[in-house]
Coordinates of C-alpha atoms in Angstrom, one line a residue:
M20 CA 5.6 54.6 9.1
D21 CA 8.3 51.9 8.1
A22 CA 7.4 48.1 7.7
N23 CA 9.3 47.4 10.7
S24 CA 6.7 49.9 12.7
D25 CA 3.7 48.1 10.6
M26 CA 4.8 44.7 12.6
K27 CA 4.6 45.4 16.0
K28 CA 0.9 47.0 15.4
G29 CA 0.0 43.4 14.4
S30 CA -0.3 43.9 10.5
I31 CA 0.9 41.3 8.3
P32 CA 2.5 41.4 5.1
S33 CA -0.4 40.2 2.4
N34 CA 1.7 37.0 0.8
Q35 CA 1.5 35.9 4.5
Q36 CA -2.3 36.5 5.4
A37 CA -3.4 33.1 3.9
A38 CA -1.0 31.5 6.2
H39 CA -2.0 33.6 9.0
N40 CA -5.6 32.7 8.6
V41 CA -5.3 28.5 8.5
L42 CA -2.7 28.8 11.2
Q43 CA -4.5 31.4 13.8
P44 CA -7.9 29.0 14.1
T45 CA -5.3 26.5 15.5
A46 CA -4.1 28.4 18.2
S47 CA -7.2 29.6 18.8
N48 CA -8.7 26.6 19.1
T49 CA -6.4 25.5 21.5
S50 CA -7.0 28.2 23.7
K51 CA -10.3 27.9 24.4
A52 CA -10.3 24.2 25.0
A53 CA -7.9 25.2 28.1
E54 CA -9.1 28.1 29.3
A55 CA -12.7 25.5 29.0
A56 CA -10.8 23.2 31.3
G57 CA -10.1 25.7 33.2
I58 CA -6.9 27.1 33.0
P59 CA -5.9 30.9 32.7
R60 CA -4.8 32.1 29.8
N61 CA -1.4 33.6 31.3
Q62 CA -0.8 29.9 32.4
Q63 CA -1.7 27.8 29.1
P64 CA 1.2 26.1 27.4
A65 CA 3.2 28.1 24.7
M66 CA 5.1 24.7 22.8
A67 CA 2.4 23.1 20.6
T68 CA 1.4 19.6 21.0
I69 CA 2.8 16.6 18.4
A70 CA -1.2 16.0 17.3
D71 CA -0.9 20.1 17.3
D72 CA 2.1 20.3 15.0
D73 CA 0.4 17.6 12.3
D74 CA -3.0 19.2 12.5
R75 CA -1.5 22.7 11.6
L76 CA 0.8 21.3 8.7
L77 CA -2.2 19.5 7.2
A78 CA -3.7 22.8 7.4
R79 CA -0.9 24.6 5.5
I80 CA -1.3 22.0 2.9
G81 CA -4.8 22.6 2.6
Y82 CA -6.9 20.2 4.2
T83 CA -9.4 20.8 7.8
P84 CA -8.4 17.5 9.9
V85 CA -11.2 15.9 10.6
L86 CA -10.0 12.5 11.5
H87 CA -8.3 11.6 14.8
R88 CA -4.7 10.2 15.2
H89 CA -4.1 7.8 17.3
F90 CA -2.2 5.6 15.4
S91 CA 2.1 6.1 17.3
R92 CA 5.6 4.6 16.3
W93 CA 4.7 1.0 17.0
S94 CA 1.4 0.8 15.4
T95 CA 2.5 2.8 12.1
V96 CA 5.6 -0.1 11.9
S97 CA 3.2 -3.1 12.6
Y98 CA 0.5 -1.5 9.4
A99 CA 3.5 -1.0 7.0
I100 CA 4.6 -4.5 7.8
S101 CA 1.0 -6.4 8.0
I102 CA 0.0 -4.7 4.5
L103 CA 3.0 -6.9 2.7
G104 CA 2.0 -9.5 4.9
V105 CA 4.8 -12.2 3.5
L106 CA 3.5 -15.3 5.8
G107 CA 0.1 -14.9 4.1
S108 CA 2.1 -14.0 0.8
V109 CA 4.7 -16.0 -0.3
P110 CA 2.6 -18.9 0.3
A111 CA 0.4 -17.5 -2.2
T112 CA 2.5 -17.1 -5.0
F113 CA 5.2 -19.3 -4.4
G114 CA 4.4 -22.0 -6.7
S115 CA 4.9 -18.9 -9.7
P116 CA 8.6 -18.2 -9.5
M117 CA 8.8 -22.3 -8.9
S118 CA 6.7 -23.6 -11.8
A119 CA 8.7 -21.1 -14.1
G120 CA 12.4 -21.4 -13.0
G121 CA 12.6 -23.5 -10.4
P122 CA 14.1 -23.2 -6.6
A123 CA 17.3 -20.7 -6.9
T124 CA 15.0 -18.4 -9.2
A125 CA 12.3 -18.5 -6.0
V126 CA 15.2 -17.6 -4.3
W127 CA 16.6 -14.8 -5.8
A128 CA 14.5 -13.4 -7.4
W129 CA 13.0 -12.9 -4.1
F130 CA 16.6 -11.2 -2.3
I131 CA 16.8 -9.4 -5.9
G132 CA 12.9 -7.7 -6.0
S133 CA 13.4 -6.9 -2.4
I134 CA 16.8 -4.8 -2.8
M135 CA 14.7 -2.9 -5.8
A136 CA 11.7 -2.6 -3.4
F137 CA 13.7 -0.5 -1.4
C138 CA 14.8 1.9 -3.6
I139 CA 11.4 2.3 -4.9
A140 CA 9.8 2.5 -1.2
S141 CA 12.7 4.9 -0.5
S142 CA 11.7 7.2 -3.1
V143 CA 8.2 7.3 -2.3
A144 CA 9.1 7.6 1.3
E145 CA 11.0 10.6 0.7
L146 CA 8.3 12.3 -1.6
V147 CA 5.3 11.6 0.9
S148 CA 7.5 12.7 3.9
A149 CA 7.0 16.4 2.5
Y150 CA 3.4 16.6 2.5
P151 CA 1.5 13.6 4.8
T152 CA -2.2 13.9 3.6
A153 CA -4.2 10.8 3.2
G154 CA -4.1 11.4 -0.9
G155 CA -0.4 9.6 -0.6
M156 CA 1.4 9.9 -3.7
Y157 CA -2.2 11.7 -5.8
Y158 CA -1.5 14.6 -3.2
V159 CA 2.1 15.0 -3.9
T160 CA 1.4 15.2 -7.3
K161 CA -0.2 19.1 -7.3
H162 CA 3.8 19.6 -5.4
V163 CA 5.6 18.1 -8.1
V164 CA 3.9 19.3 -11.8
P165 CA 2.6 23.0 -13.2
P166 CA -0.7 23.7 -12.0
E167 CA -1.3 23.6 -15.0
H168 CA -0.9 20.0 -15.5
V169 CA -2.1 19.7 -12.3
A170 CA -5.6 18.2 -12.7
A171 CA -4.5 15.5 -15.9
W172 CA -1.6 14.5 -14.0
A173 CA -3.5 14.2 -10.3
W174 CA -6.7 12.7 -12.2
I175 CA -4.0 9.4 -14.1
I176 CA -2.1 9.5 -10.9
G177 CA -5.3 8.9 -8.7
W178 CA -7.3 6.2 -10.7
C179 CA -4.0 3.9 -11.2
N180 CA -3.4 4.1 -7.5
F181 CA -7.2 3.5 -6.3
L182 CA -7.6 0.6 -9.2
G183 CA -4.1 -0.8 -8.5
Q184 CA -5.2 -1.2 -4.8
A185 CA -8.7 -2.4 -5.5
A186 CA -7.5 -4.9 -7.5
G187 CA -4.6 -5.7 -4.6
V188 CA -7.6 -6.2 -1.7
A189 CA -9.9 -8.2 -4.4
S190 CA -6.6 -10.6 -4.5
L191 CA -6.1 -11.2 -1.2
A192 CA -10.0 -12.1 -0.4
Y193 CA -9.7 -14.3 -3.2
T194 CA -6.7 -15.8 -2.5
I195 CA -8.1 -16.1 1.3
S196 CA -11.0 -17.5 -0.3
Q197 CA -8.6 -20.5 -2.2
M198 CA -6.3 -21.6 1.3
I199 CA -9.8 -22.2 3.0
L200 CA -11.2 -24.5 0.5
A201 CA -7.7 -25.8 -0.1
T202 CA -7.8 -26.9 3.9
A203 CA -11.1 -28.5 3.0
V204 CA -9.8 -30.0 0.0
M205 CA -6.9 -31.6 2.2
H206 CA -9.4 -32.9 5.0
S207 CA -11.4 -34.4 2.4
S208 CA -8.9 -36.5 1.0
L209 CA -9.3 -40.5 0.5
A210 CA -6.8 -42.9 1.8
D211 CA -5.5 -43.1 -2.2
G212 CA -5.1 -39.3 -1.8
N213 CA -7.7 -38.0 -3.9
P214 CA -9.9 -35.7 -2.7
T215 CA -14.3 -35.6 -2.2
F216 CA -14.5 -31.8 -2.3
I217 CA -13.5 -29.8 -5.1
P218 CA -14.5 -25.7 -5.1
T219 CA -16.2 -24.5 -7.2
A220 CA -15.7 -20.6 -9.1
L221 CA -19.0 -20.0 -7.7
Q222 CA -18.2 -20.9 -4.3
T223 CA -14.7 -19.6 -4.5
V224 CA -16.3 -16.2 -5.5
L225 CA -19.1 -16.0 -2.4
L226 CA -16.1 -17.0 0.6
A227 CA -14.0 -14.0 -1.2
I228 CA -17.0 -11.5 -0.5
L229 CA -17.8 -12.6 2.7
V230 CA -13.6 -11.7 3.3
L231 CA -14.4 -8.6 1.9
C232 CA -17.4 -8.0 3.9
L233 CA -15.1 -8.7 7.4
F234 CA -12.3 -6.3 6.4
G235 CA -15.0 -3.9 5.4
T236 CA -16.3 -4.2 9.2
I237 CA -12.8 -4.0 10.6
C238 CA -11.6 -0.9 8.8
S239 CA -15.5 0.8 9.9
F240 CA -13.6 1.1 13.6
P241 CA -12.7 3.8 15.1
T242 CA -9.2 4.6 14.8
E243 CA -8.5 4.0 18.3
W244 CA -9.6 0.8 17.8
L245 CA -7.9 0.0 14.4
H246 CA -4.4 1.4 16.4
R247 CA -5.1 -1.6 19.0
I248 CA -5.7 -4.0 16.4
I249 CA -2.6 -3.4 14.3
L250 CA -0.6 -3.4 17.1
W251 CA -0.6 -7.2 17.0
F252 CA -0.5 -7.9 13.7
A253 CA 3.7 -7.3 12.9
P254 CA 4.1 -9.2 16.2
I255 CA 2.3 -12.2 14.7
N256 CA 3.1 -12.3 11.6
I257 CA 6.9 -12.5 11.8
I258 CA 6.8 -14.7 14.7
A259 CA 4.2 -17.3 13.2
S260 CA 7.1 -17.2 10.5
I261 CA 9.8 -17.9 12.9
C262 CA 8.6 -21.1 13.9
I263 CA 6.9 -22.7 10.7
C264 CA 10.9 -22.4 9.0
I265 CA 12.2 -24.3 12.2
A266 CA 9.3 -26.5 12.1
L267 CA 8.9 -27.6 8.5
L268 CA 13.0 -27.8 8.8
I269 CA 12.7 -30.1 11.2
L270 CA 9.2 -32.6 9.7
T271 CA 10.4 -32.4 6.3
P272 CA 11.6 -35.6 6.0
N273 CA 14.2 -36.2 2.9
K274 CA 14.9 -32.6 2.6
Q275 CA 16.6 -31.1 -0.8
N276 CA 20.6 -29.8 -0.3
A277 CA 21.6 -26.8 -0.9
T278 CA 23.2 -27.0 -3.9
W279 CA 19.7 -27.6 -5.8
V280 CA 18.1 -25.0 -3.8
F281 CA 20.4 -22.0 -4.0
T282 CA 21.9 -22.9 -7.9
T283 CA 19.0 -24.7 -10.0
V284 CA 17.4 -22.8 -12.6
T285 CA 15.1 -24.5 -14.8
D286 CA 13.0 -23.2 -18.2
G287 CA 9.6 -24.2 -17.0
S288 CA 8.0 -21.7 -19.0
G289 CA 8.6 -23.2 -21.9
W290 CA 9.9 -20.1 -23.7
G291 CA 13.5 -21.4 -24.4
S292 CA 15.5 -19.4 -21.6
R293 CA 16.5 -19.8 -18.1
G294 CA 17.3 -16.8 -18.0
F295 CA 13.8 -15.4 -18.8
S296 CA 12.4 -17.7 -16.9
F297 CA 14.5 -16.7 -14.4
L298 CA 12.8 -12.9 -14.8
L299 CA 9.3 -14.0 -15.1
G300 CA 9.6 -15.9 -10.9
F301 CA 9.9 -11.9 -9.9
L302 CA 5.9 -12.0 -10.3
S303 CA 5.8 -13.6 -6.6
V304 CA 7.9 -10.7 -5.4
A305 CA 6.4 -8.2 -7.5
W306 CA 3.0 -8.9 -5.7
T307 CA 4.3 -8.8 -2.3
M308 CA 6.1 -5.9 -2.1
T309 CA 4.0 -3.2 -3.5
D310 CA 1.9 -0.8 -1.9
Y311 CA 4.6 1.0 -0.3
D312 CA 2.3 4.4 0.1
G313 CA -0.2 2.3 2.3
T314 CA 1.3 4.0 5.4
T315 CA 0.9 7.0 4.1
H316 CA -3.1 6.9 3.1
M317 CA -2.9 6.4 7.4
S318 CA -0.8 10.1 7.7
E319 CA -4.5 11.9 8.9
E320 CA -4.3 9.5 11.9
T321 CA -0.8 9.0 13.0
H322 CA 1.5 11.1 15.3
D323 CA 4.3 12.6 13.4
A324 CA 3.4 11.0 10.0
A325 CA 5.6 13.3 8.4
L326 CA 8.5 11.1 9.6
R327 CA 6.3 7.9 11.3
G328 CA 5.5 7.0 7.8
P329 CA 8.2 7.1 5.5
V330 CA 10.5 5.0 8.7
A331 CA 7.8 2.5 9.1
I332 CA 7.7 2.4 5.5
R333 CA 11.5 1.7 5.1
T334 CA 12.1 -0.2 8.0
A335 CA 9.2 -2.6 6.8
I336 CA 11.0 -3.3 3.4
V337 CA 13.9 -4.4 5.1
V338 CA 12.2 -7.1 7.5
S339 CA 10.0 -8.1 4.9
G340 CA 12.2 -8.5 2.6
I341 CA 14.3 -10.4 4.9
V342 CA 11.4 -12.8 6.5
G343 CA 10.1 -13.4 2.9
W344 CA 13.5 -14.8 2.6
M345 CA 13.9 -16.6 4.8
L346 CA 10.5 -18.6 4.3
T347 CA 11.5 -19.0 0.2
V348 CA 14.6 -20.3 0.9
T349 CA 12.6 -23.0 4.1
F350 CA 9.6 -24.0 1.5
C351 CA 12.6 -24.7 -1.4
F352 CA 14.5 -26.9 1.3
C353 CA 11.3 -29.1 2.0
M354 CA 10.4 -30.0 -1.7
S355 CA 11.0 -33.8 -0.9
D356 CA 8.9 -34.6 -3.9
V357 CA 9.0 -31.9 -6.6
D358 CA 6.6 -33.0 -9.3
Q359 CA 4.1 -34.6 -6.4
I360 CA 4.0 -30.8 -4.3
M361 CA 2.9 -29.0 -7.9
S362 CA 0.7 -30.9 -9.0
T363 CA -1.3 -31.2 -5.7
P364 CA -5.0 -30.6 -5.6
T365 CA -5.2 -27.9 -3.3
G366 CA -3.7 -25.8 -5.9
L367 CA -1.1 -24.1 -4.0
P368 CA 2.0 -25.6 -3.3
V369 CA 2.7 -24.5 0.0
A370 CA -0.6 -26.1 1.3
Q371 CA 0.9 -29.3 0.7
I372 CA 4.8 -28.6 2.2
F373 CA 2.6 -27.9 5.2
F374 CA 0.6 -31.2 5.1
N375 CA 3.5 -33.0 4.5
A376 CA 5.7 -32.1 7.1
G377 CA 2.9 -32.2 9.6
G378 CA 0.0 -34.3 9.1
R379 CA -3.1 -33.2 8.9
T380 CA -3.4 -31.8 12.4
G381 CA 0.1 -30.2 12.4
G382 CA -0.1 -28.7 8.4
T383 CA -3.5 -27.2 9.6
V384 CA -2.2 -25.3 12.2
M385 CA 0.3 -23.8 10.2
W386 CA -1.7 -23.2 8.0
F387 CA -4.4 -21.6 10.0
F388 CA -1.3 -19.0 10.4
V389 CA -0.8 -18.4 7.0
I390 CA -4.7 -17.2 6.4
L391 CA -4.5 -15.4 9.5
V392 CA -1.7 -13.5 8.3
Q393 CA -3.5 -12.8 5.1
F394 CA -6.4 -11.9 7.0
F395 CA -4.1 -8.8 8.4
T396 CA -2.5 -7.7 5.0
G397 CA -6.0 -7.6 3.4
C398 CA -7.5 -5.4 6.3
S399 CA -4.5 -3.3 6.1
A400 CA -4.8 -3.3 2.4
M401 CA -8.6 -2.4 2.3
L402 CA -7.6 0.3 5.6
A403 CA -5.3 2.2 2.6
N404 CA -7.4 1.4 -0.1
A405 CA -10.2 2.9 1.7
R406 CA -8.6 6.0 3.0
M407 CA -7.1 6.3 -1.0
A408 CA -11.1 6.7 -2.0
W409 CA -12.2 9.1 0.7
A410 CA -9.1 11.8 -0.4
F411 CA -10.1 11.5 -3.9
A412 CA -13.8 11.5 -2.7
R413 CA -12.9 15.0 -1.2
D414 CA -11.3 16.6 -4.4
A415 CA -14.7 15.5 -6.6
A416 CA -12.7 12.8 -8.8
F417 CA -16.3 10.1 -8.1
P418 CA -19.7 10.6 -9.0
F419 CA -21.8 11.3 -6.1
S420 CA -18.6 12.1 -4.2
D421 CA -20.2 14.3 -0.9
F422 CA -21.7 10.7 0.3
W423 CA -18.4 8.8 -0.6
S424 CA -16.1 11.5 1.3
K425 CA -18.0 11.7 4.3
V426 CA -16.9 11.2 7.8
N427 CA -19.4 8.9 10.2
N428 CA -20.4 10.8 13.2
V429 CA -20.1 8.2 15.7
T430 CA -16.8 6.1 14.2
N431 CA -15.1 9.2 12.7
T432 CA -13.8 7.8 9.8
P433 CA -14.9 7.8 6.8
V434 CA -17.0 4.3 6.3
N435 CA -18.5 5.4 3.6
A436 CA -15.8 5.0 1.4
V437 CA -14.8 1.6 3.5
W438 CA -17.8 -0.1 2.3
L439 CA -17.3 1.9 -1.3
V440 CA -14.4 -0.4 -1.5
V441 CA -16.2 -3.2 0.1
A442 CA -18.8 -2.9 -2.6
F443 CA -16.3 -2.6 -6.3
C444 CA -13.8 -5.1 -5.0
S445 CA -16.8 -7.5 -5.0
C446 CA -18.0 -6.6 -8.2
L447 CA -13.9 -7.2 -9.1
N448 CA -14.1 -11.0 -7.9
C449 CA -17.6 -12.1 -9.3
I450 CA -15.6 -11.5 -12.6
G451 CA -14.0 -15.0 -10.8
I452 CA -17.6 -16.8 -11.8
G453 CA -17.7 -16.8 -15.2
S454 CA -13.8 -16.1 -16.2
T455 CA -10.9 -16.9 -14.3
L456 CA -8.9 -15.6 -17.0
T457 CA -10.0 -12.1 -16.2
I458 CA -10.0 -12.5 -12.7
V459 CA -6.5 -13.8 -13.2
A460 CA -5.4 -10.7 -15.2
I461 CA -7.4 -7.8 -13.0
F462 CA -5.2 -8.8 -10.2
N463 CA -1.8 -9.2 -12.1
I464 CA -2.6 -5.5 -12.7
T465 CA -1.7 -4.6 -9.1
A466 CA 1.9 -4.7 -8.9
P467 CA 2.2 -2.9 -12.5
A468 CA -0.6 -0.6 -11.7
L469 CA 0.6 0.6 -7.9
D470 CA 3.7 0.7 -9.1
I471 CA 3.6 2.8 -12.0
S472 CA 1.4 5.4 -10.3
Y473 CA 4.2 6.1 -7.7
I474 CA 7.5 6.1 -10.3
A475 CA 5.2 8.5 -12.6
V476 CA 5.1 10.8 -9.6
I477 CA 9.4 10.7 -9.0
V478 CA 9.7 11.2 -12.7
A479 CA 7.8 14.2 -12.4
H480 CA 10.0 15.3 -9.2
R481 CA 12.7 15.5 -11.4
V482 CA 11.6 16.5 -15.0
Y483 CA 9.9 19.9 -13.3
E484 CA 12.1 20.3 -9.9
D485 CA 13.7 23.8 -11.8
R486 CA 10.3 25.0 -12.3
V487 CA 8.0 24.0 -9.3
K488 CA 9.2 24.6 -5.5
F489 CA 9.3 21.0 -3.5
I490 CA 9.7 21.8 0.2
P491 CA 11.2 18.4 1.6
G492 CA 10.2 17.0 4.9
P493 CA 12.0 15.6 7.5
F494 CA 12.8 12.4 5.6
T495 CA 15.1 13.0 2.6
M496 CA 17.6 10.9 1.1
G497 CA 20.1 13.6 0.6
K498 CA 23.0 13.1 -2.2
W499 CA 21.8 9.9 -2.5
S500 CA 18.3 10.3 -3.5
R501 CA 18.9 11.1 -7.9
P502 CA 20.9 7.5 -7.7
V503 CA 18.2 6.1 -6.1
N504 CA 15.0 7.6 -7.5
A505 CA 17.2 6.3 -11.6
I506 CA 17.6 2.7 -10.1
A507 CA 13.6 2.4 -8.9
V508 CA 11.8 4.0 -12.3
T509 CA 14.6 2.1 -14.5
W510 CA 12.8 -1.5 -12.6
V511 CA 10.0 -0.3 -12.4
C512 CA 9.6 0.2 -16.5
F513 CA 11.9 -3.4 -17.0
I514 CA 10.1 -5.2 -14.9
S515 CA 6.7 -4.0 -15.4
V516 CA 7.6 -5.6 -19.4
V517 CA 8.2 -8.7 -18.0
L518 CA 5.6 -9.2 -15.6
F519 CA 2.8 -8.6 -18.6
F520 CA 4.4 -11.3 -20.6
P521 CA 2.9 -14.7 -21.0
T522 CA 3.8 -17.0 -18.2
V523 CA 4.2 -20.2 -20.2
K524 CA 4.8 -21.0 -24.3
P525 CA 3.1 -21.8 -26.0
V526 CA 0.5 -19.2 -25.6
T527 CA -3.3 -20.1 -26.1
A528 CA -5.7 -18.5 -24.5
T529 CA -5.8 -20.3 -21.2
N530 CA -2.4 -19.3 -20.5
M531 CA -2.3 -16.5 -21.6
N532 CA -1.2 -13.7 -19.4
Y533 CA -3.8 -10.4 -20.1
A534 CA -2.6 -8.7 -17.8
I535 CA -2.1 -5.8 -20.6
C536 CA -5.2 -5.7 -21.9
V537 CA -6.6 -5.0 -18.3
A538 CA -4.3 -2.3 -18.1
A539 CA -5.2 -0.9 -21.8
F540 CA -8.6 -0.9 -20.9
I541 CA -8.2 1.3 -17.9
G542 CA -5.8 3.6 -19.6
F543 CA -8.6 3.7 -22.2
F544 CA -11.4 4.4 -19.8
S545 CA -9.8 6.4 -17.9
M546 CA -8.5 8.8 -20.6
V547 CA -12.2 8.9 -22.4
W548 CA -13.8 9.7 -18.9
W549 CA -11.1 13.0 -18.7
Y550 CA -12.1 13.8 -22.2
A551 CA -15.8 13.4 -22.1
G552 CA -16.2 15.6 -19.2
A553 CA -13.9 15.1 -15.9
R554 CA -11.9 17.3 -17.2
K555 CA -14.4 20.3 -17.3
T556 CA -15.1 19.4 -13.2
Y557 CA -12.1 17.9 -11.6
T558 CA -9.3 20.5 -11.1
G559 CA -7.2 17.9 -8.9
P560 CA -6.6 18.2 -5.0
R561 CA -9.1 21.2 -3.6
T562 CA -6.7 23.0 -1.1
T563 CA -6.1 26.1 -0.3
D564 CA -2.3 25.0 0.4
T565 CA 0.1 27.9 2.1
I566 CA 2.9 25.9 2.6
D567 CA 4.8 27.7 -0.5
M568 CA 4.1 30.5 2.0
L569 CA 5.7 29.9 4.8
P570 CA 9.7 28.1 5.3
P571 CA 9.9 24.4 6.2
E572 CA 11.5 24.8 9.1
D573 CA 8.9 26.3 12.2
P574 CA 6.8 27.8 10.7
E575 CA 5.7 29.9 13.9
A576 CA 9.2 31.4 14.0
I577 CA 7.3 34.7 11.9
L578 CA 4.1 34.6 13.0
S579 CA 6.1 35.1 16.8
D580 CA 7.7 38.6 15.0
Y581 CA 4.1 40.3 15.0
D582 CA 1.7 41.3 17.7
M583 CA -0.9 38.6 17.1
P584 CA -4.3 40.1 18.4

């Protein structure tokens, strides 16, 4: 009997049997649901819905769909923009490029850094489009390295990504705490300008932990609630940014001229080189324009995630790059008294700019929106970190992974993973009680840890592309893929070295950049843990994927040739 007759009888070749086993339950469940609704079998729709297609793709990748998909095109874009949160992040980091290299450093470092961020984000978007899971780039590792190396690579990438995101969430909560207390300082100032209230390290940390708990509460909501809330994040961010820029330019007396803003570069770092001081100014844009794959961690709760996720990532970089540059230029024009603003008792130069322009009332109103947007950013970052932790836990990468990977029966979200992140970030912030230097070093590792985890996967994809089959997703850069990847990798390698340098010279125990020490400790700890026992139990993403067995265009096309029972 020939192969054709076998096909007509409903048999399936052995190399596609697994694919049939994965795909068939989805069709079966859909049919049962339709029958339960009173729709006869012969009147049921033949085409799958987008949600069915998303879940079918996830099943092909190897995971059972357990989360609900409520994120739409606009809530996904809003989420991608809010996780960068330029209105909150630029004011929080503006003092760094200004003190290192002056106004032109702040302006042009942001402009160049945004372009580089777009290259990195595009490279990330192309990879996660093929494998849209909550693990993001961590899961992609499985499909870009040979099978014998998957466990080690996934372990390193996963931990770099998780720790980088956790440091980012902790730093956002800490920054919000500083912003709130800076407002209290400004309102406690006497007539001579000296504040009557100076926050202590303990007060800053306790308030940061309270903020983390608020993050955790919101991130524990059902996905449908999160979708409705996050829809408002980006509009508020963009509209408030534009209004604040207009208000500052109108209200600020004695504004700086364009020549000073766009051409003045100083050697504020003390390294004896304006060029190097300029490079140190990239800290602001590097800290703000990262966590590109945060949007992909919501893939299992997003409709048409393979396309909407990548599009949202690139859109967010473009919008945030423009808005962030607008804010930076505006702040520079409003530096009417540079020395007074840079030495502000609040510790945040932009807060002083606001209060100089609008007084206590107007400055507080503008500063409120900065804190609000920073809070949005923290919620979005916490959400991404929690989904990454959940994805990592379901692959048994954490102690007590079974507990952390549970999905709450009430909210249908991974609530346990959310509060794992809250507890971990709270512990990180507690370090700030005893050592400000250590907590700053931990925060400084955010951008390098995340960006290195991205380019490691990009490099692996290119190194092993002749040995490992990679099925592109709906978003691809085509002929531009290789050059954009090369730019992204080169830039991250270069800027990571710069960001590990001390920002001020002469270097002392007080101004030393301890980020390199934190990075070395993380690397050492993860490798010791790996060789001490994790390599015997951890196998990488635990999936029974069938995606390599079927063509990417239409997985149902082959199966439709057979007479399915």
